[in-house]
Coordinates of C-alpha atoms in Angstrom, one line a residue:
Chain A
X1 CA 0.0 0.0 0.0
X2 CA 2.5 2.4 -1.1
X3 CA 0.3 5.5 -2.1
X4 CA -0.3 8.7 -0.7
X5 CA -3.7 8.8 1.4
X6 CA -5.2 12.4 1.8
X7 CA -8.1 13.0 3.7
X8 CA -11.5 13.7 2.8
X9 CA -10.7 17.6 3.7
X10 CA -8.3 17.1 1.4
X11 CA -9.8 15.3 -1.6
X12 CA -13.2 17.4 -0.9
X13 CA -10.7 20.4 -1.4
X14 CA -9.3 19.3 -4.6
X15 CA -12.6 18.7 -6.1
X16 CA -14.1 22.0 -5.8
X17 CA -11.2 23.5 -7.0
X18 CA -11.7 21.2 -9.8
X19 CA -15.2 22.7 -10.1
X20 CA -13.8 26.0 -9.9
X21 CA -11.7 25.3 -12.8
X22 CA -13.7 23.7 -15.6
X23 CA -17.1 24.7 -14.7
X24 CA -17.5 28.7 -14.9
X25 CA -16.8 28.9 -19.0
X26 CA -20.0 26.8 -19.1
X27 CA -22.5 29.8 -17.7
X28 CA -21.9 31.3 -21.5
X29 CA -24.1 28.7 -22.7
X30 CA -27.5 28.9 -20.6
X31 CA -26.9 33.0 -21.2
X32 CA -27.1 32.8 -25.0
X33 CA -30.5 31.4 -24.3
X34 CA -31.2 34.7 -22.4
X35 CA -34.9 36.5 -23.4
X36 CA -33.2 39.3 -22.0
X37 CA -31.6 41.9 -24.1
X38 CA -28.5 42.1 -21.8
X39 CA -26.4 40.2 -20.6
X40 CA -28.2 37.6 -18.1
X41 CA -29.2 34.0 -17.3
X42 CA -32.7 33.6 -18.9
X43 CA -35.3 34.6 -16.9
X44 CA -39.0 33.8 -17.5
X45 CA -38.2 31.2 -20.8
X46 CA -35.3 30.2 -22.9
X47 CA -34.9 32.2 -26.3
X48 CA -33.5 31.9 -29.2
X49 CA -33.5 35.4 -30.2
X50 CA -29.6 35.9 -30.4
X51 CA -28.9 32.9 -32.0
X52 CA -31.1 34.2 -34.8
X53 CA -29.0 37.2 -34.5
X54 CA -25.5 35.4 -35.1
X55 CA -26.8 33.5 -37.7
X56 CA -27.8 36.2 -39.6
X57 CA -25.3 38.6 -38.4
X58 CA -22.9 38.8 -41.8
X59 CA -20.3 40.2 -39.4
X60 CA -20.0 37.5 -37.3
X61 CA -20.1 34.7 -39.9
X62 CA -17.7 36.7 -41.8
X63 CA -15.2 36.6 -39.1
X64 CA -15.5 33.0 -38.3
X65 CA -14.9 32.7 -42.2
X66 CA -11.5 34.7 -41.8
X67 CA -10.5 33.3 -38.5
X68 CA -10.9 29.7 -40.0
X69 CA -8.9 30.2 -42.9
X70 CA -6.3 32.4 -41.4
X71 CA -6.0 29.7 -38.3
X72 CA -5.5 26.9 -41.6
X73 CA -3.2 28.5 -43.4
X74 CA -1.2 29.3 -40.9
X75 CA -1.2 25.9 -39.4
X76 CA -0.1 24.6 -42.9
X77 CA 3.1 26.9 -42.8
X78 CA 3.8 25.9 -39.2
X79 CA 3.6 22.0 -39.3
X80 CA 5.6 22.4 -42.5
X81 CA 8.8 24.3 -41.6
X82 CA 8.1 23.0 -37.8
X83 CA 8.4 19.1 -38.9
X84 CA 11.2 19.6 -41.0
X85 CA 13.1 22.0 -38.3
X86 CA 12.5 19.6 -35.5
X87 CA 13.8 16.4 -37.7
X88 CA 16.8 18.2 -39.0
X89 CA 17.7 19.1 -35.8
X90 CA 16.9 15.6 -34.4
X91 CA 19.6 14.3 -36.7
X92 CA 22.1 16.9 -36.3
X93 CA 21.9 16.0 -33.1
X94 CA 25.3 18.5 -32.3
X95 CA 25.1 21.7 -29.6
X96 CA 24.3 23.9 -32.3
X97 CA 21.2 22.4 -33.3
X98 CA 20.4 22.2 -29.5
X99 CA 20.5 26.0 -29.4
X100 CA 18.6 26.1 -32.7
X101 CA 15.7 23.8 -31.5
X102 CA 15.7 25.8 -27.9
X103 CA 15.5 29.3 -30.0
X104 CA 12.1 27.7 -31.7
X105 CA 10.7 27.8 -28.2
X106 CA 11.1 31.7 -27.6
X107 CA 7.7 32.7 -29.3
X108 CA 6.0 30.7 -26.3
X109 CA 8.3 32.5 -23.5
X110 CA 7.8 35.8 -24.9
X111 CA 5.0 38.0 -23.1
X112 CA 2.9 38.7 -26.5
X113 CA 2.3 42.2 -25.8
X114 CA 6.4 42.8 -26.5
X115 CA 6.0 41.0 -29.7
X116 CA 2.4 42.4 -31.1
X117 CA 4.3 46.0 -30.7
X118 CA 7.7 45.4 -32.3
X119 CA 5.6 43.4 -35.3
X120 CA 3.8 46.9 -35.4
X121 CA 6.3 48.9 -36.3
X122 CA 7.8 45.9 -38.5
X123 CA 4.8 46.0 -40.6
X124 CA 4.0 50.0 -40.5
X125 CA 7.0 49.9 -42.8
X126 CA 5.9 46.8 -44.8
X127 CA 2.4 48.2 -45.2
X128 CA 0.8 45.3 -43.8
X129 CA -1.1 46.7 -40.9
X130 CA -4.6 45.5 -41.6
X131 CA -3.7 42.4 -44.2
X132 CA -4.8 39.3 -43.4
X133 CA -1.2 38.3 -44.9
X134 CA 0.5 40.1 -42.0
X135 CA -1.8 37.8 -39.5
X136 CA -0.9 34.6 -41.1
X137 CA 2.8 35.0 -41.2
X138 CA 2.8 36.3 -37.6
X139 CA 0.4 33.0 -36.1
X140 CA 2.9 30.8 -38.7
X141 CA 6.0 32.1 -36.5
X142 CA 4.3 31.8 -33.4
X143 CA 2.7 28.2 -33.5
X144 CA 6.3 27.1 -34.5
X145 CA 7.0 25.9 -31.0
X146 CA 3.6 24.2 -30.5
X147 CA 5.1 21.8 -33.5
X148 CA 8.6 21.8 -32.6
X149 CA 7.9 20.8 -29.4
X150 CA 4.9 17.7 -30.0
X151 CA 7.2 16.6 -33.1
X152 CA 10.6 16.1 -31.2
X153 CA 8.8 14.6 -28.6
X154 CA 7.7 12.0 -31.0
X155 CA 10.8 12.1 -32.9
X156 CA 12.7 11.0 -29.4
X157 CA 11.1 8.1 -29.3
X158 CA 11.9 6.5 -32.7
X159 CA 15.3 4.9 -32.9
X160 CA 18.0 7.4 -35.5
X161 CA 19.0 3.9 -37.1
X162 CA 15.9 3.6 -38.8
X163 CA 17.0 6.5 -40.9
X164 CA 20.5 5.5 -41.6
X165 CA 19.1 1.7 -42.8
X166 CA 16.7 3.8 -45.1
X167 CA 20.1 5.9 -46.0
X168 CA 22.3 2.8 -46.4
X169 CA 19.5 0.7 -48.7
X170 CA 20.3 3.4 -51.2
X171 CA 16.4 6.0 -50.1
X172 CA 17.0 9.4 -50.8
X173 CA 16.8 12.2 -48.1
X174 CA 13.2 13.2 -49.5
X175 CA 12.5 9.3 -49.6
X176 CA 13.4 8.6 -46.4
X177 CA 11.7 11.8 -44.8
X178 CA 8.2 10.7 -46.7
X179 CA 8.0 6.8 -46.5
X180 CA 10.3 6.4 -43.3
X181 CA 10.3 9.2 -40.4
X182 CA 7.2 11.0 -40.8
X183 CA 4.8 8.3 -41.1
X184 CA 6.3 7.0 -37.8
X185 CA 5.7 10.3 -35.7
X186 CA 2.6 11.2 -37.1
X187 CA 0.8 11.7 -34.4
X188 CA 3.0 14.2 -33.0
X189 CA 2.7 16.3 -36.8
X190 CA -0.8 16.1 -35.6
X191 CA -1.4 17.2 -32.3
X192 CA 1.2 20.1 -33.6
X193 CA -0.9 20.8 -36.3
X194 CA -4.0 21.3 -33.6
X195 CA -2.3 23.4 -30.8
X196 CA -1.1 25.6 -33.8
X197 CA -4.8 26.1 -35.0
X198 CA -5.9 26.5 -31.8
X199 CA -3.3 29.5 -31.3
X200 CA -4.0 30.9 -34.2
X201 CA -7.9 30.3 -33.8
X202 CA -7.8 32.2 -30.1
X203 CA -4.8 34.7 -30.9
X204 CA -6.0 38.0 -30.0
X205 CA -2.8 40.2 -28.5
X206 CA -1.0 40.3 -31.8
X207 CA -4.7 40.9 -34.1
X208 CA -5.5 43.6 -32.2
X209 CA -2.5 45.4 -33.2
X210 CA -1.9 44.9 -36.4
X211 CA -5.8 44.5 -37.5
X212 CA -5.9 47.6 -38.7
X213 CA -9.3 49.6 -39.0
X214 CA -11.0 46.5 -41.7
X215 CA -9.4 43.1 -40.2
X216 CA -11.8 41.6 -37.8
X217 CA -11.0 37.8 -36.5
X218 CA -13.8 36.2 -34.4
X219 CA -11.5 37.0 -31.1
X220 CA -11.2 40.7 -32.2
X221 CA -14.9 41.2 -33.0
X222 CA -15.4 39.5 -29.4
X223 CA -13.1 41.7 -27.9
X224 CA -14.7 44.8 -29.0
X225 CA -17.9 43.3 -28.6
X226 CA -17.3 43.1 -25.1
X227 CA -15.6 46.4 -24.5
X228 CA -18.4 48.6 -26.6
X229 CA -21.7 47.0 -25.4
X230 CA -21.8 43.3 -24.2
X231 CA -24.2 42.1 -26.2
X232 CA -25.6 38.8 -25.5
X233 CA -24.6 37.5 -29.2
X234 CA -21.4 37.6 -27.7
X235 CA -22.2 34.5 -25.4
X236 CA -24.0 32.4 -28.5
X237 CA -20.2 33.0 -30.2
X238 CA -18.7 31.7 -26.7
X239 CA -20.7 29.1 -26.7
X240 CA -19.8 28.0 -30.3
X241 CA -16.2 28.2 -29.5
X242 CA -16.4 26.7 -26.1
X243 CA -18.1 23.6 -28.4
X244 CA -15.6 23.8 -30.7
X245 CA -12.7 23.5 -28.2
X246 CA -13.9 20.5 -26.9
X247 CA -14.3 19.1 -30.2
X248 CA -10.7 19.4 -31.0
X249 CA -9.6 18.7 -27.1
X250 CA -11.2 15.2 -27.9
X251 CA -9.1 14.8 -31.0
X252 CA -6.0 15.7 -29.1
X253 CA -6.3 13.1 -26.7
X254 CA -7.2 10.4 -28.9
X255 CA -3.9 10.8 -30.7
X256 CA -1.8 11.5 -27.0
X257 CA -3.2 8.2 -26.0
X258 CA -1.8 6.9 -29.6
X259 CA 1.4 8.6 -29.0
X260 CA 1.6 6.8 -26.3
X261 CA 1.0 3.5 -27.9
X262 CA 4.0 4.6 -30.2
X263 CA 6.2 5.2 -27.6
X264 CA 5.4 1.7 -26.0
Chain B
X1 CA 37.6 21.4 -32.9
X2 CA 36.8 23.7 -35.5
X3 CA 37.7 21.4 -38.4
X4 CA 35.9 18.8 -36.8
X5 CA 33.1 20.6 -36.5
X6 CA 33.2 22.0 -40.0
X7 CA 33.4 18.5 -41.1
X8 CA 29.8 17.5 -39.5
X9 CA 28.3 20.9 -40.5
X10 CA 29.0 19.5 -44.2
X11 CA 27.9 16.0 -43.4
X12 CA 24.7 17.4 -42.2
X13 CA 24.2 19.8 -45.0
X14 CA 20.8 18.3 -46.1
X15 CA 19.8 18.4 -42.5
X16 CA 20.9 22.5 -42.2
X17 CA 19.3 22.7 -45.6
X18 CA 15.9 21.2 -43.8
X19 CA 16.0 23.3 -40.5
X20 CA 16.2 26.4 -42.5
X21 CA 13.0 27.8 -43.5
X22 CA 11.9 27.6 -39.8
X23 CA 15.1 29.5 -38.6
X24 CA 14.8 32.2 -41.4
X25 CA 11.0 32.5 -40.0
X26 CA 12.0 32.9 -36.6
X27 CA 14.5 35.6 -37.8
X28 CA 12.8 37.8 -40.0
X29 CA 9.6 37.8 -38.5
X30 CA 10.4 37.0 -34.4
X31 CA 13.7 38.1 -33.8
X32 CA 13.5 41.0 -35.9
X33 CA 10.6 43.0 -34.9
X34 CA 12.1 42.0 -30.9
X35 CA 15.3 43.8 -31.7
X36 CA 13.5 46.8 -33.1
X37 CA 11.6 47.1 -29.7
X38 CA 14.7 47.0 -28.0
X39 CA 16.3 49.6 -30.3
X40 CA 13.1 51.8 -30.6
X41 CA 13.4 52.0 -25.8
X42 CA 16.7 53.4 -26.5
X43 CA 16.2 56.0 -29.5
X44 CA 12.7 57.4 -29.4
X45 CA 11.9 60.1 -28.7
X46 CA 15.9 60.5 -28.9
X47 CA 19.3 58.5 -28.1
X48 CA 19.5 57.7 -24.6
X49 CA 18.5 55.8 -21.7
X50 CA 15.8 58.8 -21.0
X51 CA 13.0 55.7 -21.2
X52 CA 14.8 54.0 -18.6
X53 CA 15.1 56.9 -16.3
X54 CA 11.1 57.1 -16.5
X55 CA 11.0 53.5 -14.0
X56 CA 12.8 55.4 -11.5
X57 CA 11.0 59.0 -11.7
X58 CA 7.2 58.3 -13.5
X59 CA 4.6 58.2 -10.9
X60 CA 2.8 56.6 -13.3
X61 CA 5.1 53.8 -14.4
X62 CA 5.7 53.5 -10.9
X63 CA 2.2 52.8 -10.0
X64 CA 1.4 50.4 -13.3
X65 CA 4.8 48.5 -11.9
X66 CA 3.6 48.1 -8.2
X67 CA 0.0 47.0 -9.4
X68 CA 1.4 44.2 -11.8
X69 CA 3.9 42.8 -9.4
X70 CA 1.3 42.9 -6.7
X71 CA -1.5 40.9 -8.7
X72 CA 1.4 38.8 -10.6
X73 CA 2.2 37.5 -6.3
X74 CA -1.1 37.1 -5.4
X75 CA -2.3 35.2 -8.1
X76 CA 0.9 32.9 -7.7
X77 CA 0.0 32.7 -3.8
X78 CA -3.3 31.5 -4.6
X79 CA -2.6 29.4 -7.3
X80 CA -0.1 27.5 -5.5
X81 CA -2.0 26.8 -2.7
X82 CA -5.0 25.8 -5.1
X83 CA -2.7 23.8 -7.4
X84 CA -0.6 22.0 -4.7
X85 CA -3.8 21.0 -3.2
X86 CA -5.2 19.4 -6.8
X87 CA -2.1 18.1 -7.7
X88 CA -1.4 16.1 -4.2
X89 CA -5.3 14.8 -5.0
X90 CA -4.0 13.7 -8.3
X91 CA -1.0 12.5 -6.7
X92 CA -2.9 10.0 -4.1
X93 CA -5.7 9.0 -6.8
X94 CA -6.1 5.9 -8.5
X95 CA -5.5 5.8 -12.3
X96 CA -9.0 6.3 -13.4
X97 CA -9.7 9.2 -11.0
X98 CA -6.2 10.4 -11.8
X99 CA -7.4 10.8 -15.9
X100 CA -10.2 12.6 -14.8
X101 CA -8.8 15.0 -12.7
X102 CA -6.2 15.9 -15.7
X103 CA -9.3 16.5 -18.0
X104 CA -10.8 18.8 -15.8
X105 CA -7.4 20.6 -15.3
X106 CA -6.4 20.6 -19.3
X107 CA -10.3 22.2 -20.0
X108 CA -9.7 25.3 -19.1
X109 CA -6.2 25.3 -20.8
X110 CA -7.7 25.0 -23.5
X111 CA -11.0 27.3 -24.0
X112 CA -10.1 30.2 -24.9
X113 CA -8.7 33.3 -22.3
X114 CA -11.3 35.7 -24.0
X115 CA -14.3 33.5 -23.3
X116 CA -13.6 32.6 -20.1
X117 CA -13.1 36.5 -19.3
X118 CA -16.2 37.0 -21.1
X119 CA -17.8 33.9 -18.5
X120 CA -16.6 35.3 -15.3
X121 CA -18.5 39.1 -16.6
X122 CA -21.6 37.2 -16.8
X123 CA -21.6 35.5 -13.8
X124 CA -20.3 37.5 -11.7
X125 CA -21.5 41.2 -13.2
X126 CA -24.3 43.0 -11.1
X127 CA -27.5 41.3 -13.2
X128 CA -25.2 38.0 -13.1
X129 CA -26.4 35.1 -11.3
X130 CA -23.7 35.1 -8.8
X131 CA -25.4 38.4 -7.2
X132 CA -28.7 37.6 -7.9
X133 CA -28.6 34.8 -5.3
X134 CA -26.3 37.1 -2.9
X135 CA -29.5 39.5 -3.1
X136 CA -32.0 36.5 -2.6
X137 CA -30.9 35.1 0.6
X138 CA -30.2 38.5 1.9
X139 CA -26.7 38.3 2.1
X140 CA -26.0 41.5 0.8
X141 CA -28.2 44.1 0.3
X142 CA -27.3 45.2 -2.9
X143 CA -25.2 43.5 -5.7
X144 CA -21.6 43.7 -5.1
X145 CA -18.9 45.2 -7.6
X146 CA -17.0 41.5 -8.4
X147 CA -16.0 42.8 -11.6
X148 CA -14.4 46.0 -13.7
X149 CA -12.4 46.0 -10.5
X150 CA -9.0 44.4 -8.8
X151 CA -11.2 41.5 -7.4
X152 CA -12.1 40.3 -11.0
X153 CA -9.0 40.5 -12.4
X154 CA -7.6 38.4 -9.3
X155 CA -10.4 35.6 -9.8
X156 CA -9.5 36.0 -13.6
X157 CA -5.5 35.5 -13.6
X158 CA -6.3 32.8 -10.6
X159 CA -8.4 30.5 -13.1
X160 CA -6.1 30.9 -15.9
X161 CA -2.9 30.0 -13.6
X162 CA -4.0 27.4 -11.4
X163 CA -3.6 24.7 -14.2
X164 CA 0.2 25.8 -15.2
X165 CA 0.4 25.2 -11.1
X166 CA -1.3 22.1 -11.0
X167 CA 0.3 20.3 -14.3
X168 CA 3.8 21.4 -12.7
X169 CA 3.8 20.2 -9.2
X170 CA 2.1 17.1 -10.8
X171 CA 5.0 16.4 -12.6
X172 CA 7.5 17.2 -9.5
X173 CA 5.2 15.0 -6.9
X174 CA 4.9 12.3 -9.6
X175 CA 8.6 11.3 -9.0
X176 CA 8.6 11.1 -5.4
X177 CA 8.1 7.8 -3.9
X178 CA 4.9 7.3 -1.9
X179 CA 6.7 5.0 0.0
X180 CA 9.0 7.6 2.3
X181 CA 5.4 8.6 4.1
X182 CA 4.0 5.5 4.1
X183 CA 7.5 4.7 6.4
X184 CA 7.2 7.8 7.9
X185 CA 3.7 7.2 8.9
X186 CA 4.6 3.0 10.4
X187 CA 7.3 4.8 12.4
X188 CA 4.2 6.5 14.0
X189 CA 4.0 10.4 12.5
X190 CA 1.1 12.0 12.2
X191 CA -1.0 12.3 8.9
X192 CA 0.3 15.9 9.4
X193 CA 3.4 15.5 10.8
X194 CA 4.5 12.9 7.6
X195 CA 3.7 15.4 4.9
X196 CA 5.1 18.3 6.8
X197 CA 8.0 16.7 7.6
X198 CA 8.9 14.1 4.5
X199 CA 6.5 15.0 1.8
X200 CA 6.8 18.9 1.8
X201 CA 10.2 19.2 1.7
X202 CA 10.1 17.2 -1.2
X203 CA 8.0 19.3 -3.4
X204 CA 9.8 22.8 -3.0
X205 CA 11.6 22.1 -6.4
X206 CA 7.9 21.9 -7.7
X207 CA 6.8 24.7 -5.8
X208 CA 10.0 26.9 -6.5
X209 CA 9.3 26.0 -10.4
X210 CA 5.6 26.5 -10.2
X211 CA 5.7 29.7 -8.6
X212 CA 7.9 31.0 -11.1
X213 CA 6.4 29.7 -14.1
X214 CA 3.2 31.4 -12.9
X215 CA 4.6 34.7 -11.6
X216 CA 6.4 35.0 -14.6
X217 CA 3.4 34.3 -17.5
X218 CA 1.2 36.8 -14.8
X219 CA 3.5 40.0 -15.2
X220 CA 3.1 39.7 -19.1
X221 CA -1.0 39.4 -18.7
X222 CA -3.2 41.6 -21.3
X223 CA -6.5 40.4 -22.4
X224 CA -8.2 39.2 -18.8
X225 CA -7.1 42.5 -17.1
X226 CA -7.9 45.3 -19.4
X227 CA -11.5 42.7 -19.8
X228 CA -11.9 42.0 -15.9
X229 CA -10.2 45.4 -14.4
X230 CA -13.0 47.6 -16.5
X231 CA -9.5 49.8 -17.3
X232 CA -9.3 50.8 -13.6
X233 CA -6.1 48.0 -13.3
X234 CA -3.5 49.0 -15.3
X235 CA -1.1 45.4 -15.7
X236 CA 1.9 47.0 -17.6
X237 CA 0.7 45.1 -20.4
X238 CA -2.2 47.4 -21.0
X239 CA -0.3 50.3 -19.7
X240 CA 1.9 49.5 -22.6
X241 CA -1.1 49.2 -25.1
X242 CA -2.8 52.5 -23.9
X243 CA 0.7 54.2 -24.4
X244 CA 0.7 52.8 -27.7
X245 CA -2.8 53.1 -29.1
X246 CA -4.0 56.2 -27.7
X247 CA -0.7 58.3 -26.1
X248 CA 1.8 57.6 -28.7
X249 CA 4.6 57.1 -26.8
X250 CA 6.5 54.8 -28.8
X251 CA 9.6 55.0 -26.5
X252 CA 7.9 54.3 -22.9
X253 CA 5.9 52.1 -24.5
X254 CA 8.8 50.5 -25.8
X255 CA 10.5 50.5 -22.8
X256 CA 8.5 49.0 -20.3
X257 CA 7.9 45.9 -23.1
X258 CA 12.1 45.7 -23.1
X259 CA 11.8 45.9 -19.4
X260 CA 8.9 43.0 -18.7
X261 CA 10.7 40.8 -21.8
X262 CA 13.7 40.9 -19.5
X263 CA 12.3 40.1 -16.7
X264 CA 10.7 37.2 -17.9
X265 CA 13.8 36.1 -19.6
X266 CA 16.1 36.5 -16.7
X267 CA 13.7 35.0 -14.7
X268 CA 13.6 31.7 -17.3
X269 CA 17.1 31.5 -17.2
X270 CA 17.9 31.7 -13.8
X271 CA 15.3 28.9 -13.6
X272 CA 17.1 26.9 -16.1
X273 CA 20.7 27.1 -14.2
X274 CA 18.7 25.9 -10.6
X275 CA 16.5 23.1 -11.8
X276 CA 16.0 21.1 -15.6
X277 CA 13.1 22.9 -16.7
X278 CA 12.1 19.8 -18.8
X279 CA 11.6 17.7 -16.2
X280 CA 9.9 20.0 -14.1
X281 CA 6.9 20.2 -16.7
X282 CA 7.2 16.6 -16.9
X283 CA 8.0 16.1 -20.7

């Protein structure tokens, strides 16, 4: 019987702490059934007055439109130059590349604030304030660590001489990259490839800088929705994401617990 | 050495070839715009450490500093204390429990920081439900501010730290064996006396590295402050925004970014010479 034994003060402690954690997002979704026209829990009946209103709101679509394709596109560049940083580095194996792979981890130390501003200025000067261009090379940069990180994880696991068999049996570098190491750390391409959406799907620090006056992602148009007049639309979108989320949390474990399978 | 290590750089050529386009990404579009903040602190409004001076004779710098490290300790206080006591839970729990506990810690991580601002407003705003049921049972007689204040930014930063806390101590308390209380406790300590005195002690690495980690991410906070503190708690964060967006003071604005990205920094490193950071969150 070698395990801790708390007591029930204890474990009764831990639990609503638990509660405090993952319960209180909820509340967004019996509010966007409000009949009220502020922001409230419903209060004679359940409505579905502003979910008519977001789904007809041209806005709102509009900016889940350009958050979903700015979130995929910039995943796409990510995974890309994130998989084939973290297995170059994996087989340089030396100090330098060490140093390299640590450097792909700054974005994530970084307080965003420090970054959204010196991006500014960067793209004052490129004329990109307010392109949707600018937004996808700056979530590219910064999910870079999300796939460094899930990829050499995965990477550490597989054994290097599997790449120098494919090297002595004659493969090519492109050959054995696409038939010998990726398909074996797949899953970790993948849950990179979903923290990076995610990131870029939630980014808000770095949009509201560099938005401009005419680029509005779903968390900007939330964020102003909130600061102007807290409109109860803005819990219907909450609740949507909050779905969402979960949707994709779900996905992510399914492949951690296959990751671990890989790993044995 | 250097020949020898010219040598492998050449073996490895494909390999450089491969890590490239991430490197070149991190350069022209991280490390770039980070070095123009830096040089921007030190040459706007003109060359000089005048920025700098401004932490040492701004009233207003002054203040935005005291507020941010005050909240940044608090919310660490409260977030250890929460987070050790979910973690030891975790700790003692069988496997199944265990898995369910993690999910409910990793939930939050994940929804988004703007919702869950937007979620504490609504429940805890005066037509929120939180305040309707103070009003009911008569506890208080009229609703009470909980947010657009420093309260609601504490609850805020609280419920977006307490997982970092929890998923760090996890990992520290994982590697200590159960065993050392279980002996502690047949030499006939206390239930309190065997984690003061065995089990404590062996989680300050974890506590050392959680309070860190969470200090550190609090001092750069933004979104739930400027949402939750209703503009009345300026974090330097949004002291740095309003400088930017409405004041135009590129150089203080500038400056107080160079000096939180420091801070932070520093504050990683020195963590990095005491303790392996990787183990510590438990990769």
């Amino acid at each position: 019987m070698n395990r801790l034994q708390p007591s029930g003060l204890v474990m009764a402690f831990a639990w609503l702490v638990l509660s405090f954690l993952a319960l209180p997002a909820f509340a967004v979704i019996p509010v966007s059934f409000t009949d009220t026209r502020y922001l409230a829990m419903p209060q004679d009946e359940l409505s579905l007055q502003h979910w008519r209103t977001f789904l007809s709101s041209e806005q709102w679509l509009g900016s889940i439109w350009q958050s979903l394709w700015i979130a995929v596109v910039s995943t796409l560049a990510a995974v890309t130059a994130g998989t084939l940083c973290a297995i170059g580095c994996w087989r340089i194996a030396s100090a330098l590349s060490e140093k390299v792979r640590g450097l792909m981890i700054l974005p994530m130390a970084v307080p965003t604030i420090v970054y959204a501003l010196g991006l500014y200025r960067l793209y004052v000067d490129l004329d990109l304030v307010g392109s949707a261009l600018g937004v996808v090379l700056a979530h590219s940069v910064t999910g870079l660590p999300y796939v460094v990180l899930t990829v050499s994880a995965s990477l550490s696991n597989l054994d290097p001489r599997l790449e120098q068999a494919a090297r002595g049996l004659g493969a090519s570098i492109a050959q054995t990259l696409r038939h010998v190491i990726v398909p074996n750390i797949i899953p970790g391409v993948l849950s990179g490839a979903i923290f990076a959406f995610i990131h870029s799907w939630d980014e808000l620090v770095v949009v509201i800088f560099i938005g401009g006056r005419a680029l509005f992602t779903l968390p900007r148009r939330m964020w102003d929705g909130i600061n102007d007049n807290l409109d109860p639309v803005i819990a219907v979108v909450a609740t949507g994401m909050i779905l969402f989320t979960l949707l994709v949390l779900t996905a992510e474990l399914s492949l951690r617990g296959r990751r671990a399978r890989q790993g044995g | 050495m250097r020949l020898a290590s010219r040598d492998k750089m050449g073996k490895h050529t494909v390999y450089w070839l491969i890590v490239l386009p991430a490197v070149l990404m991190l350069v022209l579009l991280y490390l770039v715009p980070l070095g123009n903040v830096l040089l921007t602190s030190v040459t706007d409004p003109k060359p000089g450490l005048d920025n700098y001076a401004l932490l040492f004779t701004s009233a207003s710098v002054q203040r935005s500093l005291v507020t941010t490290v005050r909240i940044a300790a608090i919310t660490t206080g409260f977030a250890l204390l929460l987070g050790y006591g979910v973690a030891y839970a975790m700790r003692a729990a069988s496997t199944r429990t265990q898995r369910l506990m993690l999910v409910l810690v990793l939930l939050p991580f994940w929804i988004s920081i703007l919702v869950r601002s937007f979620a504490w407003i609504a429940l805890l705003g005066t037509q929120g439900p939180l305040n309707s049921a103070l009003v009911a049972w008569g506890i208080v007689d009229e609703p009470v501010s909980l947010v657009r204040n420093e309260t609601g930014v504490l609850i805020g930063m609280i419920h977006v730290m307490v997982p970092y806390a929890v998923l760090t101590l996890y990992a520290n308390m994982r590697g200590i064996d159960a065993g050392l209380v279980s002996a502690a406790r047949s030499l006939g300590a206390s239930r309190w006396q065997a984690f003061r005195l065995v089990f404590l002690p062996l989680t300050a690495p974890g506590l050392v590295g959680a309070g860190l980690l969470v200090f550190i991410l609090s001092l750069g906070f933004y979104i739930t402050p400027a949402l939750l503190g209703g503009g009345k708690v300026l974090m330097i964060a949004e002291y740095v925004a309003v400088q930017i967006n409405d004041t135009l003071r590129w150089g203080l604005g500038t400056m107080l970014a160079t000096t939180l990205m420091i801070a932070v920094l520093g504050t990683l490193w020195t963590l990095s010479r005491v303790v392996d950071v990787k183990r510590l969150f438990g990769t």
